[in-house]
PDB file of C-alpha atoms in Angstrom:
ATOM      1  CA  UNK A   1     -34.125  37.167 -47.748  1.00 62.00           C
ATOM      2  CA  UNK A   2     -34.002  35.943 -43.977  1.00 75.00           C
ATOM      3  CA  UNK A   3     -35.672  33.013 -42.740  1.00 74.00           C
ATOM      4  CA  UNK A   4     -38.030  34.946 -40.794  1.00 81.00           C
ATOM      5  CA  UNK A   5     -39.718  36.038 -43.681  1.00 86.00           C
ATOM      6  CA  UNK A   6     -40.173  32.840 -45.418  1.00 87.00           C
ATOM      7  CA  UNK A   7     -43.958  32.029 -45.873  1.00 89.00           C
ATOM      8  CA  UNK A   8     -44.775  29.058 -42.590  1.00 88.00           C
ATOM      9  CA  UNK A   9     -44.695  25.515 -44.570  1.00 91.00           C
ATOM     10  CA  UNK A  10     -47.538  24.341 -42.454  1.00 94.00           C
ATOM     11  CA  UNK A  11     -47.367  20.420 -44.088  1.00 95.00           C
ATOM     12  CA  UNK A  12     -44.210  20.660 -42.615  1.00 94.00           C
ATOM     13  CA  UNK A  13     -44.414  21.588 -39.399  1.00 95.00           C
ATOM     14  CA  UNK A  14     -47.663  19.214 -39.167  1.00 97.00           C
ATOM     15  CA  UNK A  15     -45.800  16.349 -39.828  1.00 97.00           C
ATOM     16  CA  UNK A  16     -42.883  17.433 -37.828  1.00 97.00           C
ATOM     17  CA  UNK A  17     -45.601  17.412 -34.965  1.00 97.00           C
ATOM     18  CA  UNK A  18     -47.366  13.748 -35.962  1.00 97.00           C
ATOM     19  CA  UNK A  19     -43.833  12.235 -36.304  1.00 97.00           C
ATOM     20  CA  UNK A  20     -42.423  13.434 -32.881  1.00 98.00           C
ATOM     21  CA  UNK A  21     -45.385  12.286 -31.300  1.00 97.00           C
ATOM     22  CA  UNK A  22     -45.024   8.744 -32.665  1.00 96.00           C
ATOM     23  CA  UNK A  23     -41.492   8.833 -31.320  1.00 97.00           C
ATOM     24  CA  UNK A  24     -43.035  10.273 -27.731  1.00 98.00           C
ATOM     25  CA  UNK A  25     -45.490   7.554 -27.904  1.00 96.00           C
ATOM     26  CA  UNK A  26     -42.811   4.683 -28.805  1.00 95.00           C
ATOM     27  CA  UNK A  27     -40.718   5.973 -25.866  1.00 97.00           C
ATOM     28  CA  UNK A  28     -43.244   5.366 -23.284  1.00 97.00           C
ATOM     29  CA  UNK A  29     -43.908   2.455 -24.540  1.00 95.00           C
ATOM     30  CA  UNK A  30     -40.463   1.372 -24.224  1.00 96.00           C
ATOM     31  CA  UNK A  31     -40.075   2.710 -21.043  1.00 96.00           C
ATOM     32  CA  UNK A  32     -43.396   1.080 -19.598  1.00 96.00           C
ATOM     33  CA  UNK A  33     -42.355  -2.038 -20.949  1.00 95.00           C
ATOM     34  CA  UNK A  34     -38.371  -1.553 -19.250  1.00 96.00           C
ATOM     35  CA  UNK A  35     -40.237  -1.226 -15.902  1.00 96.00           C
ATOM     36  CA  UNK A  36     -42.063  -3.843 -16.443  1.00 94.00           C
ATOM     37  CA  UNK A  37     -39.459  -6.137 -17.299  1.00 94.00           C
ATOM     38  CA  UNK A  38     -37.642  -5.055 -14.136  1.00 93.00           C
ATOM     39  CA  UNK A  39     -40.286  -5.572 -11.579  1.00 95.00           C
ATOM     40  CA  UNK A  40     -40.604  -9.293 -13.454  1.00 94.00           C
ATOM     41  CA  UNK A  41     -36.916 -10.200 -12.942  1.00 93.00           C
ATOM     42  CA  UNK A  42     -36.385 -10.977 -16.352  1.00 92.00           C
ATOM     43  CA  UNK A  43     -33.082 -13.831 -15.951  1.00 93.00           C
ATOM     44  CA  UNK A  44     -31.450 -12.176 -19.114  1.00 95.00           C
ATOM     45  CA  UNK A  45     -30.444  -9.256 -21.123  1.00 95.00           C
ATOM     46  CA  UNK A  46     -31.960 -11.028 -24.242  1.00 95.00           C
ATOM     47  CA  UNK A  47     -35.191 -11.340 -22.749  1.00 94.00           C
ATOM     48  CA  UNK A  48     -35.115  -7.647 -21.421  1.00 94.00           C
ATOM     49  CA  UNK A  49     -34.053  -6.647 -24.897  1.00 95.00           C
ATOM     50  CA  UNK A  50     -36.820  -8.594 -26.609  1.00 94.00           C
ATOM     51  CA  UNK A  51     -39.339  -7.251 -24.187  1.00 93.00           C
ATOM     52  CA  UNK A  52     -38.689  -3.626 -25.190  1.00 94.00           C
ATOM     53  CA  UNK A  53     -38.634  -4.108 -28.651  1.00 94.00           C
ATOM     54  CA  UNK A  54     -42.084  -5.702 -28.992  1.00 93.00           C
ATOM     55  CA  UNK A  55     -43.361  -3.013 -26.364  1.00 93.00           C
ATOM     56  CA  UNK A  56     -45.289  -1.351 -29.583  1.00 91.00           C
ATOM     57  CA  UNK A  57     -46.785  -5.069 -30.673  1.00 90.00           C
ATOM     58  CA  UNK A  58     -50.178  -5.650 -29.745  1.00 87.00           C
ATOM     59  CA  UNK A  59     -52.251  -8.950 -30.214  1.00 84.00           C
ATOM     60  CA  UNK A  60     -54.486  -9.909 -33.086  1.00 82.00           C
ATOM     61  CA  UNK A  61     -57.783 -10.265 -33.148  1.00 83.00           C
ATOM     62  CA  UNK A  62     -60.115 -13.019 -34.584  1.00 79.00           C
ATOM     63  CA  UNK A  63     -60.424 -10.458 -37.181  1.00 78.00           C
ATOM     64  CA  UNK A  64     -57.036  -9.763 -38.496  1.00 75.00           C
ATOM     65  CA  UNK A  65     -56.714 -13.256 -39.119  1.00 76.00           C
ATOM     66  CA  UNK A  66     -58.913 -14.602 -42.465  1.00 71.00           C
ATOM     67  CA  UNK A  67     -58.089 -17.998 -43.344  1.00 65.00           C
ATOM     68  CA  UNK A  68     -57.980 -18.461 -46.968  1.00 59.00           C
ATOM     69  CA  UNK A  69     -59.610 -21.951 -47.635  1.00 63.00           C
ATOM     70  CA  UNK A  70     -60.101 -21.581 -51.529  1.00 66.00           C
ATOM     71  CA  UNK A  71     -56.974 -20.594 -52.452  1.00 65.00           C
ATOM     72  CA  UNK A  72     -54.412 -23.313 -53.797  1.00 69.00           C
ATOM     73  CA  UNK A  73     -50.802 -22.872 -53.335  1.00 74.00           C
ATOM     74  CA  UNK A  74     -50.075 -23.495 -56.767  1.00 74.00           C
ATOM     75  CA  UNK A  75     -52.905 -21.769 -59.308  1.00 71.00           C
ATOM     76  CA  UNK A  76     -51.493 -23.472 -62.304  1.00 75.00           C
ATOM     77  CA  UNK A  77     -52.861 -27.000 -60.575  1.00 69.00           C
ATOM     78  CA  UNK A  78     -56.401 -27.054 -60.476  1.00 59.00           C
TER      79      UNK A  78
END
């Protein structure tokens, strides 16, 4: 049987789609953030590097951070 008459795997194909346009989206990032770094005059290559990879990072709110005052570091000592 050819390939053209295979049913369409539509899961598939939709994830095909979401994961290249992660990869789209992680590009530009990248890319924004290279421009960025060049226009800044970053001294080194490490710093250049280390500003592309944390191109995707993005700060934390009050919210993402609970403190957990009741819990003990060791539960057997109470």
């Amino acid at each position: 049987m050819s390939k053209l008459r295979l049913p369409i795997n539509y899961k598939s194909l939709e994830l095909e789609l979401e994961e290249s346009l992660k990869a789209d989206e992680l590009y530009k990032l990248q890319n924004d953030a290279k421009l960025r770094a060049m226009e800044q005059n970053v001294p080194t290559y490490e710093d250049f590097r280390q500003m592309v990879n944390a191109a995707h990072l993005k700060p934390l709110n009050r919210d993402n951070v609970k403190t957990k005052i009741n819990k003990s570091w060791n539960p057997l000592a109470r």
